[in-house]
């Protein structure tokens, strides 16, 4: 009786999860049969899902949580490329699957995350479905635009401008560390700390342990988005 009850309970959980997955990724609706056999993974925050130069294990489909995708530098630092949330696509995973090549970046969960993983063979078979293929290629193009904007920021924006931009739009106080901001910006913690202290002296923000309170968002915005032609 207990085994029968447990089986029914977990089947109901799986059905609910598959319903959520299709609601999150509507392009998967025609692939419901393929999804039924996919295991669901509960991954705690701070878990490395994949590493650079490894073989891609599959196409991640997030039901909840968030994954930070970063590229390591030769100096041992990491530059954040983008983040994946439910309904979005991991460009690094999909490009590795398209080309059947090694991964070019690493992914780490920033929050407790639930996801399914579409195996490489199933991913390639799913591309035969027009709806799914258009979905993947559409998000692929969006991610490429994001990466182009990142390249322009790294190449042409000063670090203080990029830091000011990173502090905006997250509410206040912002729960983060100097190291996390350095990783996001692809620099070292000491430089970020010096800039944050400069911003604090200007009265733009207040620093406390793993928390930053924005006091003058307008000043940060003026630094992050200088008028055209300004130095």
mmCIF file of C-alpha atoms in Angstrom:
data_model
loop_
_atom_site.group_PDB
_atom_site.id
_atom_site.type_symbol
_atom_site.label_atom_id
_atom_site.label_comp_id
_atom_site.label_asym_id
_atom_site.label_seq_id
_atom_site.Cartn_x
_atom_site.Cartn_y
_atom_site.Cartn_z
ATOM 1 C CA UNK A 1 0.000 0.000 0.000
ATOM 2 C CA UNK A 2 2.793 2.424 0.961
ATOM 3 C CA UNK A 3 4.765 1.717 -2.226
ATOM 4 C CA UNK A 4 1.631 2.199 -4.312
ATOM 5 C CA UNK A 5 0.896 5.513 -2.578
ATOM 6 C CA UNK A 6 4.514 6.708 -3.009
ATOM 7 C CA UNK A 7 4.526 5.847 -6.707
ATOM 8 C CA UNK A 8 1.290 7.754 -7.268
ATOM 9 C CA UNK A 9 2.538 10.729 -5.252
ATOM 10 C CA UNK A 10 5.791 11.035 -7.208
ATOM 11 C CA UNK A 11 4.000 10.534 -10.523
ATOM 12 C CA UNK A 12 1.722 13.441 -9.642
ATOM 13 C CA UNK A 13 4.760 15.563 -8.779
ATOM 14 C CA UNK A 14 6.380 14.653 -12.107
ATOM 15 C CA UNK A 15 3.208 15.473 -14.043
ATOM 16 C CA UNK A 16 2.980 18.850 -12.304
ATOM 17 C CA UNK A 17 6.657 19.534 -13.080
ATOM 18 C CA UNK A 18 6.195 18.647 -16.753
ATOM 19 C CA UNK A 19 3.171 20.948 -16.913
ATOM 20 C CA UNK A 20 5.285 23.743 -15.425
ATOM 21 C CA UNK A 21 8.112 23.003 -17.843
ATOM 22 C CA UNK A 22 5.865 23.296 -20.896
ATOM 23 C CA UNK A 23 4.269 26.455 -19.478
ATOM 24 C CA UNK A 24 7.762 27.912 -19.036
ATOM 25 C CA UNK A 25 8.952 26.760 -22.475
ATOM 26 C CA UNK A 26 5.794 26.716 -24.672
ATOM 27 C CA UNK A 27 7.867 25.621 -27.682
ATOM 28 C CA UNK A 28 8.192 22.220 -25.985
ATOM 29 C CA UNK A 29 4.458 21.502 -26.164
ATOM 30 C CA UNK A 30 4.826 19.317 -29.258
ATOM 31 C CA UNK A 31 7.663 17.371 -27.586
ATOM 32 C CA UNK A 32 5.699 16.255 -24.527
ATOM 33 C CA UNK A 33 6.470 12.569 -25.124
ATOM 34 C CA UNK A 34 10.205 13.282 -25.093
ATOM 35 C CA UNK A 35 9.938 15.280 -21.869
ATOM 36 C CA UNK A 36 8.091 12.601 -19.918
ATOM 37 C CA UNK A 37 11.227 10.529 -19.440
ATOM 38 C CA UNK A 38 13.508 13.389 -18.396
ATOM 39 C CA UNK A 39 14.731 13.307 -14.792
ATOM 40 C CA UNK A 40 14.340 16.492 -12.757
ATOM 41 C CA UNK A 41 17.369 17.774 -10.858
ATOM 42 C CA UNK A 42 17.242 19.762 -7.617
ATOM 43 C CA UNK A 43 20.498 21.718 -7.463
ATOM 44 C CA UNK A 44 21.527 23.853 -4.471
ATOM 45 C CA UNK A 45 22.940 27.359 -4.860
ATOM 46 C CA UNK A 46 26.662 27.486 -5.591
ATOM 47 C CA UNK A 47 26.746 24.233 -7.569
ATOM 48 C CA UNK A 48 28.913 24.070 -10.694
ATOM 49 C CA UNK A 49 26.697 22.599 -13.417
ATOM 50 C CA UNK A 50 29.379 22.456 -16.102
ATOM 51 C CA UNK A 51 32.961 23.555 -16.701
ATOM 52 C CA UNK A 52 34.955 24.941 -19.599
ATOM 53 C CA UNK A 53 36.465 22.386 -21.985
ATOM 54 C CA UNK A 54 34.069 19.646 -20.824
ATOM 55 C CA UNK A 55 31.641 17.815 -23.108
ATOM 56 C CA UNK A 56 28.139 19.281 -22.938
ATOM 57 C CA UNK A 57 25.824 16.844 -21.107
ATOM 58 C CA UNK A 58 22.638 18.342 -22.511
ATOM 59 C CA UNK A 59 20.350 21.332 -23.032
ATOM 60 C CA UNK A 60 19.290 22.771 -19.621
ATOM 61 C CA UNK A 61 15.635 23.682 -19.079
ATOM 62 C CA UNK A 62 15.098 25.660 -15.865
ATOM 63 C CA UNK A 63 11.882 25.414 -13.866
ATOM 64 C CA UNK A 64 13.167 27.655 -11.081
ATOM 65 C CA UNK A 65 16.337 29.343 -9.899
ATOM 66 C CA UNK A 66 19.166 30.951 -11.860
ATOM 67 C CA UNK A 67 22.494 29.970 -13.427
ATOM 68 C CA UNK A 68 25.420 32.361 -13.895
ATOM 69 C CA UNK A 69 27.497 31.698 -17.016
ATOM 70 C CA UNK A 70 31.102 32.934 -16.863
ATOM 71 C CA UNK A 71 34.327 32.654 -18.844
ATOM 72 C CA UNK A 72 37.671 32.224 -17.068
ATOM 73 C CA UNK A 73 40.629 34.411 -18.026
ATOM 74 C CA UNK A 74 44.265 33.393 -18.276
ATOM 75 C CA UNK A 75 44.881 35.369 -15.048
ATOM 76 C CA UNK A 76 42.463 33.143 -13.159
ATOM 77 C CA UNK A 77 39.634 35.689 -12.998
ATOM 78 C CA UNK A 78 36.123 35.108 -14.309
ATOM 79 C CA UNK A 79 33.990 37.392 -16.494
ATOM 80 C CA UNK A 80 30.247 36.961 -16.208
ATOM 81 C CA UNK A 81 28.708 36.587 -19.668
ATOM 82 C CA UNK A 82 25.017 36.312 -18.800
ATOM 83 C CA UNK A 83 22.535 34.589 -16.491
ATOM 84 C CA UNK A 84 19.898 31.993 -17.327
ATOM 85 C CA UNK A 85 16.478 32.002 -15.638
ATOM 86 C CA UNK A 86 13.380 29.875 -16.372
ATOM 87 C CA UNK A 87 12.225 30.273 -19.965
ATOM 88 C CA UNK A 88 15.637 31.361 -21.250
ATOM 89 C CA UNK A 89 18.382 29.610 -23.181
ATOM 90 C CA UNK A 90 22.021 28.877 -22.350
ATOM 91 C CA UNK A 91 23.978 30.033 -25.394
ATOM 92 C CA UNK A 92 27.130 28.163 -24.344
ATOM 93 C CA UNK A 93 25.279 24.844 -24.006
ATOM 94 C CA UNK A 94 23.319 25.208 -27.225
ATOM 95 C CA UNK A 95 26.354 26.281 -29.285
ATOM 96 C CA UNK A 96 28.349 23.313 -27.937
ATOM 97 C CA UNK A 97 25.492 20.987 -28.902
ATOM 98 C CA UNK A 98 25.129 22.571 -32.354
ATOM 99 C CA UNK A 99 28.841 22.223 -33.088
ATOM 100 C CA UNK A 100 29.323 19.029 -31.040
ATOM 101 C CA UNK A 101 32.276 20.765 -29.402
ATOM 102 C CA UNK A 102 33.538 21.358 -25.861
ATOM 103 C CA UNK A 103 31.952 23.975 -23.612
ATOM 104 C CA UNK A 104 33.526 27.450 -23.771
ATOM 105 C CA UNK A 105 32.417 28.695 -20.317
ATOM 106 C CA UNK A 106 31.247 27.431 -16.940
ATOM 107 C CA UNK A 107 27.847 27.593 -15.243
ATOM 108 C CA UNK A 108 27.152 27.962 -11.514
ATOM 109 C CA UNK A 109 23.761 28.169 -9.810
ATOM 110 C CA UNK A 110 23.205 31.432 -7.932
ATOM 111 C CA UNK A 111 20.065 30.147 -6.183
ATOM 112 C CA UNK A 112 18.505 26.771 -5.448
ATOM 113 C CA UNK A 113 17.548 25.583 -8.927
ATOM 114 C CA UNK A 114 15.264 22.943 -10.420
ATOM 115 C CA UNK A 115 15.961 21.887 -13.983
ATOM 116 C CA UNK A 116 15.606 19.162 -16.575
ATOM 117 C CA UNK A 117 18.387 18.265 -18.995
ATOM 118 C CA UNK A 118 17.558 17.411 -22.600
ATOM 119 C CA UNK A 119 20.272 14.929 -23.711
ATOM 120 C CA UNK A 120 22.351 15.825 -26.794
ATOM 121 C CA UNK A 121 20.699 13.233 -29.057
ATOM 122 C CA UNK A 122 17.220 14.346 -27.945
ATOM 123 C CA UNK A 123 18.176 18.006 -28.480
ATOM 124 C CA UNK A 124 19.328 17.353 -32.039
ATOM 125 C CA UNK A 125 16.183 15.315 -32.749
ATOM 126 C CA UNK A 126 14.007 18.089 -31.294
ATOM 127 C CA UNK A 127 15.515 20.587 -33.753
ATOM 128 C CA UNK A 128 13.548 18.819 -36.479
ATOM 129 C CA UNK A 129 10.450 20.395 -34.897
ATOM 130 C CA UNK A 130 9.975 23.828 -36.482
ATOM 131 C CA UNK A 131 8.523 25.461 -33.358
ATOM 132 C CA UNK A 132 11.366 24.286 -31.135
ATOM 133 C CA UNK A 133 14.034 25.165 -33.712
ATOM 134 C CA UNK A 134 12.649 28.690 -34.159
ATOM 135 C CA UNK A 135 12.542 29.095 -30.364
ATOM 136 C CA UNK A 136 16.180 28.050 -29.976
ATOM 137 C CA UNK A 137 17.435 30.184 -32.850
ATOM 138 C CA UNK A 138 15.422 33.198 -31.650
ATOM 139 C CA UNK A 139 16.882 33.047 -28.150
ATOM 140 C CA UNK A 140 20.289 32.312 -29.646
ATOM 141 C CA UNK A 141 20.100 35.623 -31.523
ATOM 142 C CA UNK A 142 19.033 37.478 -28.354
ATOM 143 C CA UNK A 143 21.952 36.047 -26.402
ATOM 144 C CA UNK A 144 24.362 37.041 -29.168
ATOM 145 C CA UNK A 145 23.061 40.614 -28.933
ATOM 146 C CA UNK A 146 23.645 40.537 -25.152
ATOM 147 C CA UNK A 147 27.204 39.319 -25.641
ATOM 148 C CA UNK A 148 27.869 41.992 -28.263
ATOM 149 C CA UNK A 149 26.738 44.641 -25.776
ATOM 150 C CA UNK A 150 29.021 43.091 -23.133
ATOM 151 C CA UNK A 151 32.010 43.169 -25.493
ATOM 152 C CA UNK A 152 31.346 46.845 -26.249
ATOM 153 C CA UNK A 153 31.099 47.637 -22.530
ATOM 154 C CA UNK A 154 34.348 45.826 -21.704
ATOM 155 C CA UNK A 155 36.174 47.380 -24.664
ATOM 156 C CA UNK A 156 34.922 50.956 -24.517
ATOM 157 C CA UNK A 157 33.458 51.710 -21.069
ATOM 158 C CA UNK A 158 35.530 52.652 -18.068
ATOM 159 C CA UNK A 159 35.292 50.288 -15.116
ATOM 160 C CA UNK A 160 33.690 52.926 -12.873
ATOM 161 C CA UNK A 161 30.904 53.346 -15.447
ATOM 162 C CA UNK A 162 30.332 49.596 -15.626
ATOM 163 C CA UNK A 163 30.303 49.301 -11.831
ATOM 164 C CA UNK A 164 27.784 52.131 -11.536
ATOM 165 C CA UNK A 165 25.568 50.362 -14.082
ATOM 166 C CA UNK A 166 25.900 47.056 -12.190
ATOM 167 C CA UNK A 167 24.666 48.720 -8.980
ATOM 168 C CA UNK A 168 21.497 50.085 -10.579
ATOM 169 C CA UNK A 169 18.219 48.289 -11.174
ATOM 170 C CA UNK A 170 18.457 45.749 -8.350
ATOM 171 C CA UNK A 171 16.729 47.662 -5.581
ATOM 172 C CA UNK A 172 18.329 48.863 -2.375
ATOM 173 C CA UNK A 173 19.980 47.474 -0.392
ATOM 174 C CA UNK A 174 21.800 45.278 -2.893
ATOM 175 C CA UNK A 175 22.861 42.010 -1.265
ATOM 176 C CA UNK A 176 26.217 41.168 -2.799
ATOM 177 C CA UNK A 177 29.948 41.103 -2.101
ATOM 178 C CA UNK A 178 32.859 43.016 -3.587
ATOM 179 C CA UNK A 179 34.190 39.717 -4.961
ATOM 180 C CA UNK A 180 30.872 38.929 -6.659
ATOM 181 C CA UNK A 181 30.876 42.344 -8.346
ATOM 182 C CA UNK A 182 34.488 41.830 -9.414
ATOM 183 C CA UNK A 183 33.578 38.468 -10.945
ATOM 184 C CA UNK A 184 30.650 40.046 -12.771
ATOM 185 C CA UNK A 185 32.849 42.791 -14.195
ATOM 186 C CA UNK A 186 35.840 40.582 -14.943
ATOM 187 C CA UNK A 187 38.246 42.431 -12.670
ATOM 188 C CA UNK A 188 39.812 42.006 -9.215
ATOM 189 C CA UNK A 189 38.171 42.652 -5.853
ATOM 190 C CA UNK A 190 40.669 45.320 -4.783
ATOM 191 C CA UNK A 191 39.761 47.600 -7.707
ATOM 192 C CA UNK A 192 36.040 47.204 -7.055
ATOM 193 C CA UNK A 193 36.554 47.976 -3.363
ATOM 194 C CA UNK A 194 38.477 51.175 -4.184
ATOM 195 C CA UNK A 195 35.735 52.325 -6.553
ATOM 196 C CA UNK A 196 32.963 51.523 -4.080
ATOM 197 C CA UNK A 197 34.743 53.503 -1.373
ATOM 198 C CA UNK A 198 35.079 56.400 -3.813
ATOM 199 C CA UNK A 199 31.330 56.224 -4.501
ATOM 200 C CA UNK A 200 30.722 56.149 -0.738
ATOM 201 C CA UNK A 201 32.867 59.256 -0.193
ATOM 202 C CA UNK A 202 30.818 60.999 -2.896
ATOM 203 C CA UNK A 203 27.679 60.160 -0.907
ATOM 204 C CA UNK A 204 26.249 57.959 -3.645
ATOM 205 C CA UNK A 205 26.012 54.796 -1.559
ATOM 206 C CA UNK A 206 26.587 53.273 1.857
ATOM 207 C CA UNK A 207 28.623 50.099 2.371
ATOM 208 C CA UNK A 208 28.069 47.392 4.956
ATOM 209 C CA UNK A 209 28.887 43.690 5.160
ATOM 210 C CA UNK A 210 27.638 41.953 1.960
ATOM 211 C CA UNK A 211 25.205 44.833 1.422
ATOM 212 C CA UNK A 212 25.262 48.085 -0.571
ATOM 213 C CA UNK A 213 22.615 50.769 -0.072
ATOM 214 C CA UNK A 214 22.201 53.175 -2.990
ATOM 215 C CA UNK A 215 21.729 56.741 -1.715
ATOM 216 C CA UNK A 216 21.952 58.689 -4.972
ATOM 217 C CA UNK A 217 20.774 56.610 -7.914
ATOM 218 C CA UNK A 218 20.735 59.697 -10.165
ATOM 219 C CA UNK A 219 24.472 60.248 -9.655
ATOM 220 C CA UNK A 220 25.250 56.597 -10.418
ATOM 221 C CA UNK A 221 23.051 56.760 -13.507
ATOM 222 C CA UNK A 222 24.791 59.913 -14.725
ATOM 223 C CA UNK A 223 28.140 58.114 -14.422
ATOM 224 C CA UNK A 224 26.855 54.906 -16.034
ATOM 225 C CA UNK A 225 25.167 56.736 -18.923
ATOM 226 C CA UNK A 226 27.219 59.852 -19.732
ATOM 227 C CA UNK A 227 25.846 62.207 -22.413
ATOM 228 C CA UNK A 228 26.896 61.427 -25.971
ATOM 229 C CA UNK A 229 30.342 62.848 -26.651
ATOM 230 C CA UNK A 230 31.264 63.088 -22.967
ATOM 231 C CA UNK A 231 34.626 61.737 -21.938
#
